[in-house]
Amino acid sequence: MGEGTGNVPPAAHGPDLGSAVERAQRGDEEAFAEAYRIVHPGLLGYLRGMVGEDAEDVASEAWLEIARDLGRFRGDAAGFRGWTATIARHRALDHLRRARSRPRATALEQHVWELPAPGDVAVEALDALSTERALALIAGLPPDQAEAVLLRVVVGLDGATSARVLGKRPGAVRSAAHRGLKRLARQLKGKGKGR
């Protein structure tokens, strides 16, 4: 399981991640940092698709839980990616539930939150632009397709692991991802003709 995804760099499922997780479970902090560096970019992209600009906060909550429960994890590199995605999904769903029940920020509070953080650089903005555009296109998909595409393409999970994260059958997830990718391809072709 976890092999042949085609969307994930070899190191993501290979001995580097698996070895880092094993060493981290024995208390090696550098190994935990290595596992974080391998898994976090895809996880953050997935969370951006689910909760938008709150992704960093939700990712922080997820990583706290991952660090706390790491000793209980059993599995290989692909299993670790699926386990972390499941935790991140639960934190994102909790966040969305809280957001629905909390009052909206006032205009003044909103402006304060929108102030740029110190140290922001143009390179970060340019890098984020293409990611934001891609995530915006994915966000326009029906929810089941969007989440399947995020898990399969952004996080790089295989069909079976994605299905476990979502609590669905692998065929349903593969089908939703396929329909979502076809819809995205049609949207991109349509935009290209108008230019």
Backbone as a chain_set.jsonl record, in Angstrom:
{"seq": "MGEGTGNVPPAAHGPDLGSAVERAQRGDEEAFAEAYRIVHPGLLGYLRGMVGEDAEDVASEAWLEIARDLGRFRGDAAGFRGWTATIARHRALDHLRRARSRPRATALEQHVWELPAPGDVAVEALDALSTERALALIAGLPPDQAEAVLLRVVVGLDGATSARVLGKRPGAVRSAAHRGLKRLARQLKGKGKGR", "coords": {"N": [[0.84, -1.177, 0.0], [0.461, 2.313, -0.665], [2.355, 2.56, -2.581], [3.298, 3.502, -5.885], [1.908, 5.905, -6.341], [2.591, 7.996, -7.983], [2.342, 10.76, -7.828], [3.872, 11.761, -5.836], [7.037, 12.756, -4.652], [9.839, 10.472, -4.707], [11.226, 10.356, -2.22], [9.265, 10.986, -0.403], [7.715, 8.759, 0.174], [9.612, 6.926, 0.579], [12.542, 5.475, 2.193], [13.549, 7.664, 3.617], [11.457, 9.237, 4.856], [10.122, 7.208, 6.312], [12.214, 6.253, 7.923], [12.842, 8.61, 9.3], [10.49, 8.984, 10.778], [10.501, 6.697, 12.408], [12.856, 7.191, 13.924], [12.09, 9.588, 15.111], [10.042, 8.719, 16.744], [11.51, 7.51, 18.67], [12.401, 9.645, 20.034], [14.12, 11.434, 18.74], [14.645, 14.631, 17.94], [15.588, 16.01, 15.683], [14.97, 14.213, 13.686], [12.191, 14.299, 13.798], [11.825, 16.894, 12.878], [12.754, 16.538, 10.287], [10.826, 14.754, 9.229], [8.65, 16.448, 9.395], [9.432, 18.476, 7.548], [9.26, 17.021, 5.192], [6.55, 16.237, 5.009], [4.917, 18.441, 5.639], [4.578, 20.574, 3.544], [2.702, 19.506, 1.603], [0.572, 18.883, 3.294], [-0.097, 21.421, 4.253], [-0.947, 22.635, 1.882], [-3.237, 21.104, 1.391], [-4.78, 21.843, 3.634], [-5.075, 24.572, 3.099], [-6.802, 24.448, 0.972], [-9.039, 23.586, 2.313], [-9.566, 25.332, 4.545], [-8.711, 27.828, 3.82], [-7.167, 30.932, 4.386], [-6.666, 30.407, 7.038], [-5.125, 28.206, 7.249], [-2.446, 27.876, 8.198], [-2.718, 28.187, 10.989], [-4.423, 26.038, 11.606], [-2.826, 23.961, 10.734], [-0.781, 24.144, 12.604], [-2.127, 23.364, 14.948], [-2.693, 20.745, 14.2], [-0.095, 19.648, 13.949], [0.766, 19.822, 16.57], [-0.862, 17.893, 17.757], [-0.018, 15.671, 16.296], [2.665, 15.473, 17.116], [2.266, 14.983, 19.838], [0.936, 12.489, 19.802], [2.614, 10.791, 18.432], [4.03, 8.529, 19.348], [2.108, 6.567, 19.38], [1.596, 5.981, 16.772], [1.541, 3.559, 14.18], [3.025, 2.124, 11.435], [4.05, 2.583, 7.963], [5.869, 4.898, 5.793], [3.943, 5.867, 3.926], [1.652, 5.335, 5.376], [2.061, 7.068, 7.508], [1.815, 9.558, 6.256], [-0.897, 9.446, 5.557], [-2.029, 9.231, 8.113], [-1.269, 11.696, 9.257], [-2.668, 13.385, 7.524], [-5.292, 12.689, 8.149], [-5.499, 13.582, 10.798], [-5.071, 16.327, 10.35], [-7.298, 16.888, 8.77], [-9.399, 16.445, 10.605], [-8.847, 18.496, 12.44], [-9.247, 20.686, 10.741], [-11.988, 20.422, 10.113], [-13.037, 20.787, 12.677], [-12.246, 23.434, 13.05], [-13.738, 24.719, 11.039], [-16.328, 24.247, 11.999], [-16.247, 25.711, 14.407], [-15.854, 28.262, 13.331], [-18.277, 28.733, 12.059], [-19.934, 29.071, 14.218], [-19.032, 31.272, 15.57], [-19.038, 34.824, 16.17], [-18.804, 37.287, 13.546], [-15.864, 39.207, 12.724], [-15.364, 42.674, 13.517], [-15.217, 45.538, 11.28], [-12.914, 47.055, 11.858], [-11.349, 45.235, 13.336], [-10.961, 43.352, 11.334], [-9.345, 44.778, 9.502], [-7.007, 45.052, 10.983], [-6.165, 42.402, 11.148], [-5.521, 41.989, 8.503], [-3.186, 43.337, 8.028], [0.142, 43.388, 6.719], [2.537, 40.897, 7.605], [5.563, 41.369, 9.455], [8.622, 41.137, 7.66], [7.682, 39.913, 5.377], [8.26, 39.076, 1.998], [8.725, 39.884, -1.496], [9.198, 37.605, -3.019], [7.959, 35.51, -1.604], [5.31, 36.281, -1.942], [4.996, 36.032, -4.727], [5.462, 33.289, -5.033], [3.282, 32.297, -3.586], [1.166, 33.207, -5.098], [0.697, 31.576, -7.415], [0.057, 29.211, -6.135], [-2.165, 30.019, -4.638], [-3.93, 30.632, -6.727], [-4.27, 28.115, -7.92], [-5.413, 26.732, -5.755], [-7.722, 28.236, -5.479], [-9.079, 27.582, -7.823], [-9.483, 24.85, -7.337], [-11.087, 25.056, -5.087], [-13.444, 25.839, -6.229], [-14.612, 23.542, -7.072], [-17.064, 20.885, -6.592], [-17.509, 19.926, -3.142], [-16.76, 17.175, -2.488], [-15.197, 16.42, -4.668], [-13.216, 18.4, -4.607], [-11.877, 17.908, -2.162], [-10.948, 15.318, -2.61], [-9.201, 15.741, -4.788], [-7.349, 17.454, -3.558], [-6.246, 15.757, -1.566], [-5.205, 13.652, -3.14], [-3.545, 14.92, -5.112], [-2.275, 17.255, -4.022], [-1.484, 16.573, -1.351], [-0.576, 14.056, -1.961], [-1.444, 11.461, -1.496], [-2.246, 7.964, -1.897], [-5.001, 6.207, -3.501], [-6.284, 4.408, -1.678], [-5.4, 5.271, 0.856], [-6.305, 7.917, 0.844], [-9.018, 7.385, 0.803], [-9.388, 6.225, 3.341], [-8.818, 8.468, 4.941], [-10.959, 10.112, 4.28], [-13.082, 8.516, 4.916], [-14.39, 6.961, 3.036], [-15.088, 4.728, 0.211], [-12.324, 3.456, -1.73], [-12.74, 3.476, -4.542], [-14.737, 5.412, -4.848], [-13.392, 7.706, -4.065], [-11.294, 7.803, -5.943], [-12.84, 8.157, -8.234], [-14.099, 10.638, -7.674], [-11.84, 12.301, -7.565], [-10.927, 12.009, -10.192], [-13.12, 13.077, -11.669], [-13.021, 15.693, -10.669], [-10.468, 16.561, -11.535], [-10.831, 16.417, -14.302], [-12.803, 18.37, -14.611], [-11.362, 20.632, -13.784], [-9.429, 20.699, -15.809], [-11.047, 21.277, -18.032], [-11.915, 23.844, -17.259], [-9.489, 25.249, -17.29], [-8.768, 25.022, -19.988], [-10.854, 26.474, -21.144], [-10.321, 29.05, -20.15], [-7.904, 29.558, -21.364], [-8.547, 29.887, -24.05], [-9.718, 32.362, -24.227], [-7.669, 34.189, -24.189]], "CA": [[0.0, 0.0, 0.0], [1.219, 3.536, -0.659], [3.291, 2.59, -3.683], [2.741, 3.758, -7.19], [0.995, 7.035, -6.413], [2.956, 8.793, -9.133], [2.252, 12.19, -7.575], [4.682, 12.111, -4.687], [8.457, 12.494, -4.863], [10.225, 9.195, -4.119], [11.62, 10.482, -0.809], [8.088, 11.155, 0.445], [7.25, 7.445, 0.608], [10.778, 6.077, 0.698], [13.154, 5.24, 3.498], [13.821, 8.901, 4.343], [10.34, 9.553, 5.736], [9.916, 6.089, 7.234], [13.319, 6.268, 8.882], [12.688, 9.799, 10.151], [9.382, 8.738, 11.709], [10.974, 5.729, 13.411], [13.796, 7.872, 14.819], [11.327, 10.581, 15.881], [9.309, 7.987, 17.772], [12.475, 7.205, 19.734], [12.756, 10.892, 20.702], [15.077, 12.227, 17.96], [13.97, 15.858, 17.518], [15.984, 16.318, 14.304], [14.207, 13.314, 12.819], [10.834, 14.833, 13.718], [11.91, 18.063, 11.988], [12.892, 16.008, 8.926], [9.503, 14.268, 8.829], [7.837, 17.657, 9.222], [9.82, 19.116, 6.276], [8.801, 16.191, 4.075], [5.089, 16.106, 4.966], [4.199, 19.7, 5.862], [4.105, 21.341, 2.375], [1.471, 18.929, 1.061], [-0.472, 19.022, 4.314], [-0.499, 22.818, 4.272], [-1.742, 22.855, 0.67], [-4.538, 20.48, 1.636], [-5.517, 22.684, 4.582], [-5.452, 25.818, 2.413], [-7.997, 24.133, 0.197], [-10.178, 23.374, 3.204], [-9.88, 26.448, 5.453], [-8.203, 29.08, 3.271], [-6.07, 31.647, 5.037], [-6.451, 29.897, 8.395], [-4.425, 26.934, 7.124], [-1.26, 27.822, 9.068], [-3.175, 27.957, 12.362], [-4.949, 24.678, 11.7], [-1.667, 23.072, 10.618], [-0.09, 24.166, 13.899], [-2.905, 22.511, 15.844], [-2.519, 19.357, 13.763], [1.258, 19.194, 14.278], [0.827, 19.602, 18.02], [-1.478, 16.59, 18.013], [0.856, 14.658, 15.701], [3.816, 15.323, 18.013], [1.785, 14.389, 21.081], [0.502, 11.101, 19.613], [3.546, 10.09, 17.544], [4.378, 7.233, 19.918], [1.032, 5.595, 19.129], [1.496, 5.691, 15.339], [2.129, 2.31, 13.681], [2.901, 2.039, 9.991], [5.172, 2.992, 7.131], [5.87, 6.3, 5.365], [2.638, 6.195, 3.344], [0.708, 5.341, 6.488], [2.283, 8.286, 8.279], [1.211, 10.66, 5.493], [-2.349, 9.312, 5.72], [-2.35, 9.525, 9.518], [-1.18, 13.145, 9.454], [-3.768, 14.012, 6.779], [-6.52, 12.463, 8.916], [-5.476, 14.519, 11.927], [-5.255, 17.675, 9.814], [-8.701, 17.002, 8.337], [-10.235, 16.61, 11.801], [-8.627, 19.861, 12.974], [-9.884, 21.62, 9.798], [-13.436, 20.338, 10.307], [-13.304, 21.463, 13.955], [-12.077, 24.87, 12.801], [-14.894, 25.192, 10.262], [-17.488, 24.256, 12.903], [-16.091, 26.87, 15.309], [-16.008, 29.487, 12.548], [-19.711, 28.937, 11.799], [-20.642, 29.441, 15.446], [-18.433, 32.455, 16.188], [-19.451, 36.069, 15.514], [-17.882, 37.879, 12.574], [-15.023, 40.3, 13.207], [-15.775, 44.013, 13.091], [-14.397, 46.06, 10.187], [-11.626, 47.459, 12.403], [-10.603, 44.019, 13.638], [-10.591, 42.733, 10.065], [-8.217, 45.516, 8.936], [-5.817, 44.726, 11.765], [-5.716, 41.066, 10.754], [-5.043, 42.007, 7.131], [-1.898, 44.015, 7.926], [1.186, 42.434, 6.364], [3.437, 40.486, 8.682], [6.919, 41.855, 9.233], [9.495, 40.163, 7.023], [7.134, 39.399, 4.123], [9.066, 39.502, 0.858], [8.048, 39.732, -2.784], [9.33, 36.224, -3.49], [6.899, 34.721, -0.963], [4.046, 36.659, -2.571], [4.95, 35.433, -6.06], [5.292, 31.847, -4.859], [1.931, 32.039, -3.101], [0.184, 33.573, -6.116], [0.308, 30.427, -8.225], [-0.597, 28.271, -5.241], [-3.495, 30.556, -4.338], [-4.764, 30.494, -7.931], [-4.62, 26.701, -8.052], [-6.344, 26.384, -4.682], [-8.994, 28.894, -5.779], [-9.745, 26.755, -8.835], [-9.926, 23.621, -6.672], [-12.181, 25.42, -4.177], [-14.648, 25.968, -7.031], [-15.161, 22.212, -7.347], [-17.931, 20.351, -5.531], [-16.663, 19.581, -1.982], [-16.163, 15.832, -2.515], [-14.147, 16.429, -5.682], [-12.125, 19.27, -4.147], [-11.095, 17.239, -1.122], [-10.259, 14.184, -3.23], [-8.081, 16.284, -5.561], [-6.351, 17.949, -2.606], [-5.552, 14.628, -0.944], [-4.454, 12.863, -4.125], [-2.545, 15.686, -5.855], [-1.504, 18.181, -3.184], [-0.848, 15.808, -0.277], [0.106, 12.941, -2.611], [-1.868, 10.16, -0.964], [-2.816, 7.031, -2.87], [-6.461, 6.1, -3.41], [-6.725, 3.718, -0.467], [-5.144, 6.128, 2.015], [-7.256, 9.024, 0.741], [-10.336, 6.859, 1.178], [-9.415, 6.1, 4.802], [-8.89, 9.814, 5.512], [-12.3, 10.647, 4.036], [-14.105, 7.583, 5.367], [-15.14, 6.515, 1.852], [-14.477, 3.635, -0.532], [-11.285, 3.933, -2.644], [-13.294, 3.758, -5.873], [-15.466, 6.684, -4.803], [-12.396, 8.782, -3.994], [-10.642, 7.875, -7.261], [-13.808, 8.725, -9.16], [-14.259, 12.062, -7.37], [-10.606, 12.98, -7.985], [-10.916, 12.015, -11.66], [-14.1, 14.067, -12.129], [-12.521, 17.016, -10.316], [-9.357, 16.915, -12.42], [-11.39, 16.677, -15.636], [-13.472, 19.667, -14.548], [-10.304, 21.641, -13.74], [-8.835, 20.76, -17.149], [-11.994, 22.014, -18.887], [-11.868, 25.249, -16.861], [-8.231, 25.831, -17.749], [-8.849, 25.138, -21.445], [-11.775, 27.572, -21.419], [-9.653, 30.318, -19.86], [-6.827, 29.735, -22.311], [-9.076, 30.297, -25.347], [-10.088, 33.763, -24.206], [-6.487, 35.058, -24.13]], "C": [[0.877, 1.228, 0.0], [2.209, 3.616, -1.799], [2.549, 2.932, -4.96], [1.782, 4.927, -7.245], [1.32, 7.917, -7.589], [2.96, 10.273, -8.878], [3.203, 12.667, -6.49], [6.138, 11.835, -4.996], [8.873, 11.214, -4.158], [10.572, 9.298, -2.637], [10.414, 10.55, 0.115], [7.557, 9.82, 0.952], [8.417, 6.531, 0.923], [11.333, 6.004, 2.103], [13.399, 6.527, 4.278], [12.703, 9.222, 5.324], [10.131, 8.441, 6.762], [10.978, 6.058, 8.314], [13.195, 7.449, 9.839], [11.589, 9.583, 11.189], [9.822, 7.77, 12.802], [11.909, 6.387, 14.414], [13.076, 8.891, 15.688], [10.55, 9.904, 17.002], [10.213, 7.577, 18.937], [12.982, 8.48, 20.411], [13.745, 11.773, 19.962], [14.359, 13.455, 17.379], [14.333, 16.249, 16.094], [15.214, 15.442, 13.317], [12.768, 13.789, 12.687], [10.806, 16.036, 12.784], [12.03, 17.62, 10.528], [11.545, 15.501, 8.403], [8.569, 15.441, 8.563], [8.149, 18.3, 7.872], [9.311, 18.331, 5.067], [7.283, 16.275, 3.91], [4.375, 17.459, 4.956], [3.753, 20.429, 4.589], [2.801, 20.801, 1.778], [0.306, 19.078, 2.012], [-0.998, 20.45, 4.351], [-1.334, 23.159, 3.029], [-3.142, 22.289, 0.806], [-5.382, 21.363, 2.549], [-5.911, 24.016, 3.959], [-6.708, 25.608, 1.585], [-9.233, 23.972, 1.059], [-10.562, 24.623, 3.991], [-9.306, 27.783, 4.989], [-7.058, 29.664, 4.083], [-5.808, 31.202, 6.47], [-5.633, 28.601, 8.407], [-3.224, 26.818, 8.058], [-1.659, 27.518, 10.514], [-3.658, 26.524, 12.554], [-3.799, 23.674, 11.604], [-0.903, 23.014, 11.938], [-0.804, 23.275, 14.91], [-2.696, 21.037, 15.498], [-1.131, 18.843, 14.158], [1.445, 19.023, 15.778], [0.26, 18.23, 18.38], [-0.605, 15.459, 17.472], [2.049, 14.399, 16.625], [3.409, 14.61, 19.302], [1.526, 12.888, 20.936], [1.456, 10.254, 18.769], [3.906, 8.694, 18.052], [3.343, 6.159, 19.652], [0.913, 5.216, 17.661], [2.182, 4.372, 15.022], [1.93, 2.293, 12.173], [4.152, 2.522, 9.288], [5.036, 4.456, 6.734], [4.517, 6.709, 4.783], [1.57, 6.243, 4.426], [0.835, 6.592, 7.329], [1.653, 9.49, 7.569], [-0.31, 10.624, 5.629], [-2.795, 9.661, 7.124], [-2.311, 11.025, 9.765], [-2.305, 13.869, 8.712], [-5.091, 13.842, 7.517], [-6.6, 13.426, 10.091], [-5.729, 15.937, 11.441], [-6.705, 17.893, 9.372], [-9.616, 17.206, 9.535], [-10.07, 17.999, 12.4], [-9.294, 20.895, 12.056], [-11.4, 21.607, 9.965], [-13.848, 20.988, 11.623], [-13.244, 22.977, 13.775], [-13.289, 25.434, 12.054], [-16.155, 25.227, 11.118], [-17.425, 25.451, 13.849], [-16.336, 28.177, 14.559], [-17.485, 29.782, 12.27], [-20.437, 29.436, 13.042], [-20.101, 30.71, 16.097], [-18.881, 33.713, 15.444], [-18.368, 36.583, 14.574], [-17.089, 39.007, 13.22], [-15.572, 41.637, 12.717], [-14.848, 44.476, 11.983], [-13.007, 46.438, 10.692], [-10.769, 46.234, 12.704], [-10.122, 43.352, 12.353], [-9.389, 43.43, 9.449], [-6.936, 45.213, 9.687], [-5.282, 43.361, 11.351], [-5.127, 41.046, 9.355], [-3.727, 42.747, 6.952], [-0.821, 42.997, 7.585], [2.082, 42.12, 7.555], [4.829, 41.036, 8.411], [7.758, 40.747, 8.598], [8.919, 39.55, 5.761], [7.982, 39.937, 2.979], [8.321, 39.203, -0.425], [8.104, 38.296, -3.288], [8.237, 35.349, -2.895], [5.562, 35.014, -1.618], [3.918, 36.023, -3.942], [4.767, 33.925, -5.976], [3.858, 31.514, -4.473], [0.886, 32.305, -4.173], [-0.254, 32.362, -6.926], [-0.397, 29.375, -7.365], [-2.013, 28.733, -4.929], [-4.427, 30.402, -5.529], [-5.219, 29.043, -8.103], [-5.638, 26.295, -6.988], [-7.708, 27.037, -4.894], [-9.772, 28.095, -6.82], [-10.285, 25.47, -8.193], [-11.109, 23.908, -5.76], [-13.501, 25.578, -4.922], [-15.294, 24.633, -7.384], [-16.185, 21.84, -6.279], [-17.047, 19.831, -4.387], [-16.023, 18.199, -2.046], [-15.027, 15.75, -3.528], [-12.949, 17.249, -5.218], [-11.255, 18.549, -3.131], [-10.337, 16.041, -1.685], [-9.051, 14.655, -4.032], [-6.981, 16.771, -4.621], [-5.554, 16.794, -1.99], [-4.677, 13.87, -1.94], [-3.308, 13.653, -4.736], [-1.673, 16.544, -4.942], [-0.771, 17.431, -2.074], [-0.085, 14.624, -0.855], [-0.254, 11.581, -2.07], [-2.379, 9.273, -2.088], [-4.323, 6.925, -2.625], [-6.946, 5.48, -2.112], [-6.533, 4.59, 0.775], [-6.089, 7.324, 2.014], [-8.643, 8.584, 1.189], [-10.449, 6.712, 2.692], [-9.546, 7.471, 5.463], [-10.312, 10.348, 5.417], [-13.42, 9.742, 4.541], [-14.99, 7.101, 4.231], [-14.437, 5.325, 1.216], [-13.426, 4.196, -1.494], [-11.812, 4.281, -4.036], [-14.028, 5.084, -5.918], [-14.498, 7.855, -4.782], [-11.688, 8.935, -5.335], [-11.57, 8.527, -8.276], [-13.991, 10.224, -8.933], [-13.032, 12.855, -7.807], [-10.553, 13.085, -9.511], [-11.887, 13.061, -12.207], [-13.616, 15.492, -11.84], [-11.398, 17.466, -11.236], [-9.844, 17.191, -13.843], [-12.067, 18.041, -15.682], [-12.441, 20.8, -14.539], [-9.657, 21.809, -15.119], [-9.744, 21.527, -18.099], [-11.97, 23.504, -18.56], [-10.608, 25.931, -17.384], [-8.215, 25.981, -19.259], [-9.735, 26.317, -21.835], [-11.139, 28.928, -21.189], [-8.546, 30.596, -20.857], [-7.31, 30.221, -23.661], [-9.39, 31.784, -25.379], [-8.909, 34.703, -24.225], [-5.762, 35.103, -25.43]], "O": [[1.949, 1.208, 0.606], [2.852, 4.651, -1.974], [1.35, 2.689, -5.099], [0.911, 4.954, -8.115], [0.419, 8.538, -8.153], [3.551, 11.008, -9.67], [3.32, 13.87, -6.257], [6.457, 10.782, -5.549], [8.318, 10.889, -3.108], [10.235, 8.395, -1.87], [10.52, 10.211, 1.294], [7.005, 9.755, 2.051], [8.218, 5.455, 1.487], [10.691, 6.411, 3.071], [13.453, 6.483, 5.507], [12.967, 9.455, 6.503], [9.979, 8.714, 7.952], [10.671, 5.858, 9.489], [13.416, 7.308, 11.042], [11.747, 9.96, 12.35], [9.55, 7.992, 13.982], [11.779, 6.171, 15.619], [13.404, 9.05, 16.864], [10.418, 10.461, 18.091], [9.741, 7.331, 20.047], [13.876, 8.424, 21.256], [14.177, 12.785, 20.514], [13.566, 13.335, 16.446], [13.488, 16.766, 15.364], [14.852, 15.896, 12.231], [12.178, 13.702, 11.61], [9.878, 16.187, 11.99], [11.47, 18.257, 9.637], [11.171, 15.787, 7.266], [7.789, 15.42, 7.61], [7.229, 18.636, 7.126], [8.972, 18.917, 4.039], [6.787, 16.372, 2.788], [3.329, 17.597, 4.321], [2.609, 20.882, 4.552], [1.893, 21.578, 1.482], [-0.816, 19.364, 1.594], [-2.204, 20.669, 4.466], [-2.318, 23.892, 3.126], [-4.117, 22.914, 0.388], [-6.557, 21.604, 2.274], [-6.982, 24.54, 4.264], [-7.57, 26.483, 1.509], [-10.351, 24.194, 0.595], [-11.745, 24.946, 4.1], [-9.411, 28.776, 5.71], [-6.101, 28.967, 4.421], [-4.8, 31.599, 7.054], [-5.471, 27.976, 9.454], [-3.01, 25.762, 8.652], [-1.026, 26.701, 11.182], [-3.335, 25.88, 13.553], [-3.793, 22.66, 12.303], [-0.434, 21.949, 12.339], [-0.164, 22.521, 15.642], [-2.543, 20.193, 16.382], [-1.006, 17.721, 14.65], [2.209, 18.16, 16.209], [0.825, 17.503, 19.197], [-0.467, 14.415, 18.11], [2.401, 13.249, 16.885], [4.127, 13.738, 19.791], [1.854, 12.108, 21.83], [1.131, 9.117, 18.429], [4.069, 7.773, 17.252], [3.656, 4.969, 19.692], [0.223, 4.255, 17.32], [3.268, 4.092, 15.528], [0.808, 2.43, 11.686], [5.168, 2.828, 9.913], [4.19, 5.173, 7.269], [4.0, 7.778, 5.109], [0.685, 7.098, 4.393], [-0.164, 7.124, 7.813], [1.031, 10.338, 8.21], [-0.94, 11.668, 5.8], [-3.822, 10.314, 7.309], [-3.208, 11.574, 10.406], [-2.838, 14.859, 9.214], [-5.923, 14.749, 7.513], [-7.649, 14.016, 10.346], [-6.511, 16.671, 12.045], [-7.265, 18.968, 9.583], [-10.513, 18.047, 9.492], [-11.05, 18.613, 12.823], [-9.848, 21.88, 12.544], [-12.031, 22.663, 9.959], [-14.877, 21.66, 11.692], [-14.091, 23.707, 14.289], [-13.799, 26.5, 12.4], [-16.969, 26.141, 10.98], [-18.431, 26.126, 14.069], [-16.958, 29.095, 15.095], [-17.895, 30.943, 12.247], [-21.44, 30.142, 12.936], [-20.666, 31.176, 17.087], [-19.081, 33.678, 14.23], [-17.178, 36.344, 14.78], [-17.567, 39.676, 14.136], [-16.167, 41.721, 11.642], [-13.798, 43.872, 11.764], [-12.017, 46.165, 10.014], [-9.587, 46.206, 12.362], [-9.002, 42.845, 12.295], [-8.496, 42.764, 8.924], [-5.873, 45.126, 9.072], [-4.071, 43.185, 11.219], [-4.314, 40.176, 9.044], [-3.194, 42.789, 5.843], [-0.846, 41.874, 8.088], [2.346, 42.977, 8.399], [5.231, 41.156, 7.253], [7.626, 39.574, 8.947], [9.589, 38.74, 5.12], [8.377, 41.103, 2.982], [7.406, 38.38, -0.451], [7.158, 37.823, -3.917], [7.648, 34.531, -3.601], [4.763, 34.103, -1.831], [2.848, 35.525, -4.293], [4.009, 33.344, -6.753], [3.284, 30.551, -4.982], [-0.179, 31.688, -4.158], [-1.451, 32.141, -7.108], [-1.339, 28.727, -7.82], [-2.952, 27.937, -4.952], [-5.601, 30.074, -5.355], [-6.385, 28.773, -8.39], [-6.608, 25.599, -7.285], [-8.735, 26.463, -4.532], [-10.989, 27.949, -6.709], [-11.409, 25.055, -8.474], [-12.033, 23.099, -5.666], [-14.568, 25.465, -4.318], [-16.396, 24.598, -7.932], [-16.18, 22.408, -5.187], [-15.946, 19.342, -4.642], [-14.852, 18.056, -1.693], [-14.016, 15.092, -3.283], [-11.802, 16.845, -5.412], [-10.029, 18.577, -3.23], [-9.205, 15.778, -1.279], [-7.989, 14.037, -3.967], [-5.802, 16.522, -4.871], [-4.328, 16.856, -1.907], [-3.549, 13.491, -1.624], [-2.204, 13.125, -4.87], [-0.451, 16.55, -5.086], [0.428, 17.629, -1.878], [0.941, 14.224, -0.306], [0.537, 10.643, -2.167], [-2.882, 9.76, -3.1], [-4.847, 7.483, -1.662], [-7.905, 5.962, -1.509], [-7.404, 4.64, 1.643], [-6.616, 7.703, 3.061], [-9.351, 9.325, 1.871], [-11.486, 7.036, 3.27], [-10.293, 7.627, 6.429], [-10.814, 10.962, 6.358], [-14.579, 10.155, 4.589], [-16.182, 6.86, 4.418], [-13.336, 4.953, 1.621], [-13.605, 5.293, -2.024], [-11.382, 5.264, -4.639], [-13.954, 5.805, -6.914], [-14.751, 8.883, -5.41], [-11.499, 10.052, -5.817], [-11.138, 9.35, -9.082], [-14.033, 10.996, -9.891], [-13.16, 13.95, -8.355], [-10.18, 14.125, -10.054], [-11.535, 13.838, -13.094], [-13.781, 16.389, -12.668], [-11.372, 18.617, -11.671], [-9.334, 18.089, -14.513], [-11.932, 18.779, -16.658], [-12.627, 21.814, -15.213], [-9.373, 22.929, -15.543], [-9.266, 22.34, -18.89], [-11.999, 24.338, -19.464], [-10.662, 27.063, -17.865], [-7.696, 26.975, -19.768], [-9.404, 27.07, -22.751], [-11.387, 29.864, -21.949], [-8.274, 31.756, -21.168], [-6.566, 30.905, -24.363], [-9.336, 32.405, -26.44], [-9.107, 35.917, -24.274], [-4.747, 35.79, -25.546]]}, "num_chains": 1, "name": "protein.A"}
